[in-house]
GROMACS .gro file of C-alpha atoms in nm:
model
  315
    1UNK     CA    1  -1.276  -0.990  -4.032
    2UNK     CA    2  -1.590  -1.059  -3.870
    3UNK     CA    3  -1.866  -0.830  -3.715
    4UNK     CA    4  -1.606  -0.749  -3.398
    5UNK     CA    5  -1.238  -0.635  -3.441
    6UNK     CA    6  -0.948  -0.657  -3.177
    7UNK     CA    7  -0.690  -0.370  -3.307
    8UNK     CA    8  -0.314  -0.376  -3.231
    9UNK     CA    9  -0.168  -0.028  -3.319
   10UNK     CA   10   0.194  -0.131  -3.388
   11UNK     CA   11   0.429   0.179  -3.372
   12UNK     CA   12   0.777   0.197  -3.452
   13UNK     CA   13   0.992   0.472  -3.246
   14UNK     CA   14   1.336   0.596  -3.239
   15UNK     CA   15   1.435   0.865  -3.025
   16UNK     CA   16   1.121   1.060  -2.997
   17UNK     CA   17   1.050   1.014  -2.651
   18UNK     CA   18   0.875   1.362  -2.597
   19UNK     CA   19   0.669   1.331  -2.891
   20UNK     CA   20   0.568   1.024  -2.829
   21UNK     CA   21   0.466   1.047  -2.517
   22UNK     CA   22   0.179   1.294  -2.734
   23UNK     CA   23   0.072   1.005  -2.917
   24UNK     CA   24   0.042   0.712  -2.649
   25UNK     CA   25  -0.124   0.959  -2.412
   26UNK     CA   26  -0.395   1.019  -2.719
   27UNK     CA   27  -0.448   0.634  -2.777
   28UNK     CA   28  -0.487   0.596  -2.416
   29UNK     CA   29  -0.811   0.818  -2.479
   30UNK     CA   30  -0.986   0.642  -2.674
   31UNK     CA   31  -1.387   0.723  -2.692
   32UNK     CA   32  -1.527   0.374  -2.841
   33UNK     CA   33  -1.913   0.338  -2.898
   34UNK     CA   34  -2.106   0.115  -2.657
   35UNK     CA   35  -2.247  -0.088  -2.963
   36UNK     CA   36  -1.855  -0.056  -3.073
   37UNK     CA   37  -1.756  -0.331  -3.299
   38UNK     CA   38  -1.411  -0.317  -3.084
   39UNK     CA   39  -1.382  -0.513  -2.843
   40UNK     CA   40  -1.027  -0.439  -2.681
   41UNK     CA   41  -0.760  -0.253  -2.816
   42UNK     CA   42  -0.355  -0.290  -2.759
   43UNK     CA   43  -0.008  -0.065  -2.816
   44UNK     CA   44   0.254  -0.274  -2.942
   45UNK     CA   45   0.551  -0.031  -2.954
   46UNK     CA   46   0.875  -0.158  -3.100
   47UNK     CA   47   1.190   0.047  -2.961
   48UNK     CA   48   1.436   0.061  -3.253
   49UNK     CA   49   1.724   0.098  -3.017
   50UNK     CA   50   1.711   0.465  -2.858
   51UNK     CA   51   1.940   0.601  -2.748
   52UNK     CA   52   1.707   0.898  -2.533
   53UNK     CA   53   1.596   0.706  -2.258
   54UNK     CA   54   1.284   0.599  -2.449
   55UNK     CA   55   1.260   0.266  -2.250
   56UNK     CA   56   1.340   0.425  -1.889
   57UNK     CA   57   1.058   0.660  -1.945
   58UNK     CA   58   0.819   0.350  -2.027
   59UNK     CA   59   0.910   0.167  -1.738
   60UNK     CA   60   0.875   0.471  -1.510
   61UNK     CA   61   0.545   0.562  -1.632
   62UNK     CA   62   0.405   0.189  -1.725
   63UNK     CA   63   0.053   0.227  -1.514
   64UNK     CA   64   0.004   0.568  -1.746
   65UNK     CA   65  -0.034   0.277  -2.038
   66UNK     CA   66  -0.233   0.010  -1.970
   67UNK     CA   67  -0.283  -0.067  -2.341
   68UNK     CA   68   0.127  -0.074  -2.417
   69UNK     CA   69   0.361  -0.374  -2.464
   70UNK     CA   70   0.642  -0.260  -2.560
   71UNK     CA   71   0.977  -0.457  -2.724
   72UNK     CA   72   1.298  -0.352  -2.840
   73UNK     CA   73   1.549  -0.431  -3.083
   74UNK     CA   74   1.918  -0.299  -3.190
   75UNK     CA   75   1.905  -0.013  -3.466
   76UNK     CA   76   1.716  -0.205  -3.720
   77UNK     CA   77   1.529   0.077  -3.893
   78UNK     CA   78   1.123   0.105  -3.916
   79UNK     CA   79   1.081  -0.197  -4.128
   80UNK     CA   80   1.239  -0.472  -3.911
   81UNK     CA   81   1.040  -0.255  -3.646
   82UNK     CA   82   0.700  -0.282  -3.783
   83UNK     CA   83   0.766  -0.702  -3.890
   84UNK     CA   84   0.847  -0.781  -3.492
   85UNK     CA   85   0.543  -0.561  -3.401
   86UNK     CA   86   0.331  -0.755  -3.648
   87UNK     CA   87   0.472  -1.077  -3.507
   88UNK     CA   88   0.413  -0.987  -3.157
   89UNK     CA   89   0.034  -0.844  -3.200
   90UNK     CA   90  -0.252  -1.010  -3.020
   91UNK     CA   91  -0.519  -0.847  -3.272
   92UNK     CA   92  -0.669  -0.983  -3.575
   93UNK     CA   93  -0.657  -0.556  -3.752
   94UNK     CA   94  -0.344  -0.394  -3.730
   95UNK     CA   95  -0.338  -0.024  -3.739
   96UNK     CA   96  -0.004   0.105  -3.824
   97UNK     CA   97   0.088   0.483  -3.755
   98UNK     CA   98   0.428   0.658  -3.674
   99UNK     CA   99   0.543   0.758  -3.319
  100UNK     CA  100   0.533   1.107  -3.399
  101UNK     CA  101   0.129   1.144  -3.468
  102UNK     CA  102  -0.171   1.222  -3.245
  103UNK     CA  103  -0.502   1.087  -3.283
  104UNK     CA  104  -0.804   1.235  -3.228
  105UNK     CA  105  -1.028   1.085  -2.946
  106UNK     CA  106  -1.284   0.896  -3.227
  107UNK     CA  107  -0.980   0.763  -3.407
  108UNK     CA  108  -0.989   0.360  -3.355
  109UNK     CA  109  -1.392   0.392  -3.315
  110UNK     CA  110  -1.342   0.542  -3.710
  111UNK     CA  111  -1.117   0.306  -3.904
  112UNK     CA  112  -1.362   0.023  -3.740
  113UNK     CA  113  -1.663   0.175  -3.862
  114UNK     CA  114  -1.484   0.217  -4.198
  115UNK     CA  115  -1.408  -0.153  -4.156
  116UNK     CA  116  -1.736  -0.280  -4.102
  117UNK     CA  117  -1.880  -0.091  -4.400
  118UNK     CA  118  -1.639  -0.187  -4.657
  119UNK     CA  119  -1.713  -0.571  -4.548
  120UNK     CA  120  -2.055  -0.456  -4.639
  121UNK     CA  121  -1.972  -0.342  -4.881
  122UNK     CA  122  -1.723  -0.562  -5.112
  123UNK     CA  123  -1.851  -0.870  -4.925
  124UNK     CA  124  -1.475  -0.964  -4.792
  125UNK     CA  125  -1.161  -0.836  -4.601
  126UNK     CA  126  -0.981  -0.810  -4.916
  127UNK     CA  127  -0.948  -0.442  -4.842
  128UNK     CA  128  -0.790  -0.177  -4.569
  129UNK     CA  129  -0.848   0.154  -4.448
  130UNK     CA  130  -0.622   0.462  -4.524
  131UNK     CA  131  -0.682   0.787  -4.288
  132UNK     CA  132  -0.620   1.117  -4.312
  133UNK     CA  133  -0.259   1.282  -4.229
  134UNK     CA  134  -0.247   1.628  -4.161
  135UNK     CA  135   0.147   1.763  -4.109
  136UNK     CA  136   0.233   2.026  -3.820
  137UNK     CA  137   0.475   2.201  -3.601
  138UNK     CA  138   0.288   2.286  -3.302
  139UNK     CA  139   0.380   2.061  -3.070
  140UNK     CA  140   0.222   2.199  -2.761
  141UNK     CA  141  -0.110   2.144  -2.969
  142UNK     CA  142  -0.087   1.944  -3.250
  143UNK     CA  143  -0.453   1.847  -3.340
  144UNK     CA  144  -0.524   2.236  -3.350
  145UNK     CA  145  -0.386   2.253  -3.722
  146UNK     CA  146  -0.600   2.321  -4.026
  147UNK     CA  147  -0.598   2.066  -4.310
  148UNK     CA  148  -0.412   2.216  -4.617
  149UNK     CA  149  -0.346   2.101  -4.950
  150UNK     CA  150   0.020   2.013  -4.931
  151UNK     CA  151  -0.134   1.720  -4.664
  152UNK     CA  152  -0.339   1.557  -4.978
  153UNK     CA  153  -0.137   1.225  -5.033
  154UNK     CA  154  -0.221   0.983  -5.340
  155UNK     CA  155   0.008   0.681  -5.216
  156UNK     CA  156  -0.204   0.303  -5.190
  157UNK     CA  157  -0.068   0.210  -4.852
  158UNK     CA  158   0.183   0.436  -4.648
  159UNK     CA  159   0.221   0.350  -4.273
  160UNK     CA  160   0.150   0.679  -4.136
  161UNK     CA  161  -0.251   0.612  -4.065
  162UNK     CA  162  -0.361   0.263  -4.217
  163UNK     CA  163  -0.558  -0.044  -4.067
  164UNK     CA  164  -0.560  -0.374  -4.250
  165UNK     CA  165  -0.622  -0.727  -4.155
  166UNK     CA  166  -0.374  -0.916  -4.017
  167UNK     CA  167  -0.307  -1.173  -4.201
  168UNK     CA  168  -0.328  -1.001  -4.554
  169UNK     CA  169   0.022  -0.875  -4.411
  170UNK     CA  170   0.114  -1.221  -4.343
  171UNK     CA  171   0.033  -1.325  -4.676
  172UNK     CA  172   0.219  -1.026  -4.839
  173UNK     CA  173   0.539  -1.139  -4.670
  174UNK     CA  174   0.534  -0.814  -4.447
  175UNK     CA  175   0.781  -0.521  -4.482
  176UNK     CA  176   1.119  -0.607  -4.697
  177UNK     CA  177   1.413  -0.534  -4.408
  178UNK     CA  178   1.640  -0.469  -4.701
  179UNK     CA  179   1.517  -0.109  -4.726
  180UNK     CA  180   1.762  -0.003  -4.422
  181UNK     CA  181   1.770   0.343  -4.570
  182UNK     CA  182   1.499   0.632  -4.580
  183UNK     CA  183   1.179   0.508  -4.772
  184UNK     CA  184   0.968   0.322  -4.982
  185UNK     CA  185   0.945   0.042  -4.744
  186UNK     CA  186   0.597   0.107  -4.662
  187UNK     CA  187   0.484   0.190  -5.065
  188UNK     CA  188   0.659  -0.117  -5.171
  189UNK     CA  189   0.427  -0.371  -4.951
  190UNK     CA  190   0.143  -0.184  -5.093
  191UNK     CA  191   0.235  -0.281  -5.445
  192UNK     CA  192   0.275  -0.679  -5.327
  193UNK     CA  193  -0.065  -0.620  -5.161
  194UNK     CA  194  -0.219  -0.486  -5.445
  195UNK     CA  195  -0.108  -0.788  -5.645
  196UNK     CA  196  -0.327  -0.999  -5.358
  197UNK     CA  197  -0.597  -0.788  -5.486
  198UNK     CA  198  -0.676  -0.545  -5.208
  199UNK     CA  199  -0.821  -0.220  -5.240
  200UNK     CA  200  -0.816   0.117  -5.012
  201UNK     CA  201  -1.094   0.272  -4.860
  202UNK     CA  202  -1.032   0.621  -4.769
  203UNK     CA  203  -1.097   0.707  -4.401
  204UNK     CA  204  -1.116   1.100  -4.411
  205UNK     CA  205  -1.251   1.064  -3.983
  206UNK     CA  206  -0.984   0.864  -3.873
  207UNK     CA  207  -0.723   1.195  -3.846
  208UNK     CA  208  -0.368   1.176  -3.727
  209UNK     CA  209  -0.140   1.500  -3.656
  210UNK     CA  210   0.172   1.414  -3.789
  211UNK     CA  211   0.438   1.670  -3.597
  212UNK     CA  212   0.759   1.763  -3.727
  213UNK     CA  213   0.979   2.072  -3.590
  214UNK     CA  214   0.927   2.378  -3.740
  215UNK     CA  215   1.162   2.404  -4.015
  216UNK     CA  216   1.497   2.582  -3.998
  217UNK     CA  217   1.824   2.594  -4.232
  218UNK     CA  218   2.003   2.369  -4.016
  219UNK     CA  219   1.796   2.090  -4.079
  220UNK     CA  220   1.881   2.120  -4.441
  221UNK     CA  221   2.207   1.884  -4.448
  222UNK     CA  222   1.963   1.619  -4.259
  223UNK     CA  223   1.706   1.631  -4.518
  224UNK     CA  224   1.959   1.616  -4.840
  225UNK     CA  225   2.110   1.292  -4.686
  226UNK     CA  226   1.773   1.183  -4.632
  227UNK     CA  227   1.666   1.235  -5.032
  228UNK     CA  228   1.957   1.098  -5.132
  229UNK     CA  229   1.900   0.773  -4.940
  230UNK     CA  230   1.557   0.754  -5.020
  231UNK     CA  231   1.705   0.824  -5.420
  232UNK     CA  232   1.865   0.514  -5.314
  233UNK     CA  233   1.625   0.282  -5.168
  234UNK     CA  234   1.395   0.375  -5.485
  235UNK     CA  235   1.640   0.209  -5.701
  236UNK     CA  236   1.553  -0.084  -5.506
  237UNK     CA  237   1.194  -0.021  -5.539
  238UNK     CA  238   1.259  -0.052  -5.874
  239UNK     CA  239   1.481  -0.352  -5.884
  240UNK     CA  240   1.166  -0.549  -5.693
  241UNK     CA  241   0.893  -0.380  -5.941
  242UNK     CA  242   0.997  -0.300  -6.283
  243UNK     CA  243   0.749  -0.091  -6.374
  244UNK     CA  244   0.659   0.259  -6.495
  245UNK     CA  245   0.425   0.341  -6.215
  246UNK     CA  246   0.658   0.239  -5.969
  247UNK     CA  247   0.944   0.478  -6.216
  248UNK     CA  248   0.665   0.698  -6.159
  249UNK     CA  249   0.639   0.691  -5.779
  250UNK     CA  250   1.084   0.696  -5.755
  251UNK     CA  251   1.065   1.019  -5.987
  252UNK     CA  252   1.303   0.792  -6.228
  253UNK     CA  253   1.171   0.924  -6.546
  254UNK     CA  254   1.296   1.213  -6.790
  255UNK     CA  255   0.995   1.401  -6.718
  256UNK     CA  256   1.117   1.447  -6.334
  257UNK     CA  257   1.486   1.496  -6.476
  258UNK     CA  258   1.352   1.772  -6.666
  259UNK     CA  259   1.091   1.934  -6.415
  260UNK     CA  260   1.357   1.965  -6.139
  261UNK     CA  261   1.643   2.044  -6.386
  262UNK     CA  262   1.451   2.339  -6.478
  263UNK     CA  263   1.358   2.407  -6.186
  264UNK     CA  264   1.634   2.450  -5.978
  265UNK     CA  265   1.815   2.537  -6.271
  266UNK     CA  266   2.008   2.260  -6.319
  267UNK     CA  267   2.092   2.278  -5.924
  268UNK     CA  268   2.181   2.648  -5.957
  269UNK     CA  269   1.903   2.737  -5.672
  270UNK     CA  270   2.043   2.492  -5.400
  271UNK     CA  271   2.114   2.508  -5.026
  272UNK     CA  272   2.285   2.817  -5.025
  273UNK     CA  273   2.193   3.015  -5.309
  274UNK     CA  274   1.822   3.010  -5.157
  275UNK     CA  275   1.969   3.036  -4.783
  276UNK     CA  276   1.869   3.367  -4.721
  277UNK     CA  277   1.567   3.389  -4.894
  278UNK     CA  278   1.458   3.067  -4.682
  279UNK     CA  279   1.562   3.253  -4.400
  280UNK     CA  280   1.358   3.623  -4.489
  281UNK     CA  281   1.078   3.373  -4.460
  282UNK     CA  282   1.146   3.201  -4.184
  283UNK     CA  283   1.161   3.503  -4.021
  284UNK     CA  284   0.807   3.598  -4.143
  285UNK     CA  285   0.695   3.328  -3.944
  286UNK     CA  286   0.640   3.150  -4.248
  287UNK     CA  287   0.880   2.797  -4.216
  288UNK     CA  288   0.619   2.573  -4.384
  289UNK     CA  289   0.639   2.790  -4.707
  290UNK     CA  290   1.002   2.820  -4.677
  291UNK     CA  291   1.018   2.432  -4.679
  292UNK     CA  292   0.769   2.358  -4.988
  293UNK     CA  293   1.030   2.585  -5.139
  294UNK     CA  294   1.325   2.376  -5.046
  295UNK     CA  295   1.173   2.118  -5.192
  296UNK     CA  296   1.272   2.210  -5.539
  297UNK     CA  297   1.625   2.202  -5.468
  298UNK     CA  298   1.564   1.836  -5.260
  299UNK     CA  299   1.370   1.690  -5.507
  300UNK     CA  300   1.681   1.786  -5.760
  301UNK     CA  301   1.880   1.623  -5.464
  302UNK     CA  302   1.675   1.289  -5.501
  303UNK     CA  303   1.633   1.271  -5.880
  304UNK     CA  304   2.007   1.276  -5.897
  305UNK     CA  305   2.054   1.039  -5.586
  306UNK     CA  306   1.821   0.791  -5.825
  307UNK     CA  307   1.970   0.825  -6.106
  308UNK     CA  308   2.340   0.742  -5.979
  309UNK     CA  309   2.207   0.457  -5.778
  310UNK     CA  310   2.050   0.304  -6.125
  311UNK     CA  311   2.374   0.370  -6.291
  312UNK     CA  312   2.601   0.212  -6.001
  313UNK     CA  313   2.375  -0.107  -6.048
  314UNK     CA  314   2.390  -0.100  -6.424
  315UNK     CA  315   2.743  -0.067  -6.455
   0.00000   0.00000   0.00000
């Protein structure tokens, strides 16, 4: 990384045409400095085969994005996604953040001055910059919403708001396609890049609005497949990183066992013994809360989902 940096924001997408037409039209915005140390920027955004007219709506509204190349591959999942985006970028920083999160205006003009300062700073590239990620369901106004606590993340390197150098992803051997299933994909680079010795450098300016539909009991099936998988793909985690922070980071430990046994009293509270309080509050107008409390019941969901993954591979 030298004193100028040429980003290529690689986004993976998959049937979220009307939110991502949100986050191109917010990268499209971009308010660099005239002393910026950017000197272009581009949108390489990978189709993972939609199925929503994702494409036709591209190519119908192509001289709305002059900063897009977009490419396309059969239902690969976000890892595959992310490898061909890294493979096809022009830039020498890649900035990596979901197809369902809008930037604020000052958002590629921050992770470069956080760049540039930790080159200062540590003397090398070894390094890359984490944003901030703050979760909503408005959609017709997503960079309206507060920061709250339940948006603090402690991961080293999740692909939701992250810019690194190029070829410290090439060096890492990029994202592991064998996590076809939800998760870890992202966390599990981070550990090989951590191995090469880089660090993170928090980027609280650079803020993405990561938008999700407001919650609502028939999303619940959806999201108990999805901790099961990602009970799953932790097992893998594992398999690649023996270790206790990465039994830690799977929630494969007793103390997890325990927390959500008790909990959800040994799966007692579940879907629909906590339907209609979950309901009463989304009715309140409360859906966020309702959802932190569904957690306890999906975090029982994953710990188990781990746990019979680990035993199918033992046995």
């Amino acid at each position: 990384m030298g004193e100028t940096v040429f980003f290529s924001v690689v986004i993976p997408t998959y049937n979220r045409q009307p939110i991502l037409e949100k986050c191109l039209r917010a990268l499209e915005v971009q308010e660099l400095s005239q002393r910026s140390s950017v000197t272009n920027y581009e949108i390489v955004l990978v189709d993972d085969g939609s199925t929503d007219g994702t494409l036709e709506w591209l190519a119908a509204h192509k001289e709305e994005f002059p900063h897009v190349r977009w490419f396309q591959q059969d239902h690969a999942g976000p890892a595959a996604a992310r490898n061909l985006g890294v493979e096809q970028a022009l830039g020498d920083t890649i900035i990596f953040i979901d197809s369902d999160l809008v930037v604020l205006k000052n958002f590629l003009q921050a992770h470069a001055n956080a760049l540039l300062q930790g080159q200062e700073k540590l003397g090398s590239d070894r390094f890359f910059t984490y944003g901030a990620v703050i979760n909503t369901c408005n959609f017709d106004n997503p960079t309206a919403e507060p920061y709250k606590v339940t948006d603090f993340s402690a991961a080293f390197f999740a692909t939701g708001n992250v810019a690194i150098p190029k070829h410290w992803l090439e060096k890492a051997g990029l994202f592991d396609t064998s996590f076809q299933l939800y998760g870890w994909e992202d966390l599990e680079l981070g550990v090989r890049l951590k191995k090469l010795g880089l660090t993170l450098i928090k980027c609280p300016e650079a803020v993405g609005y990561h938008w999700h539909p407001a919650f609502k009991l028939e999303q619940i099936p959806r999201l108990i497949d999805q901790e099961i998988q990602r009970g799953r793909m932790g097992v893998l985690f594992y398999q690649k990183h023996p270790t206790w922070e990465v039994r830690m980071m799977i929630q494969m430990t007793w103390l997890h066992r325990l927390l959500w046994g008790i909990l959800s009293l040994n799966g007692t509270l579940n879907e629909r013994t906590m339907a209609p309080l979950l309901q009463w509050l989304i009715n309140l107008g409360k859906p966020q809360l309702a959802l932190e409390i569904a957690r306890i019941f999906l975090n029982w969901y994953n710990v188990k989902g781990v746990y019979e993954a680990y035993a199918h591979i033992k046995y």
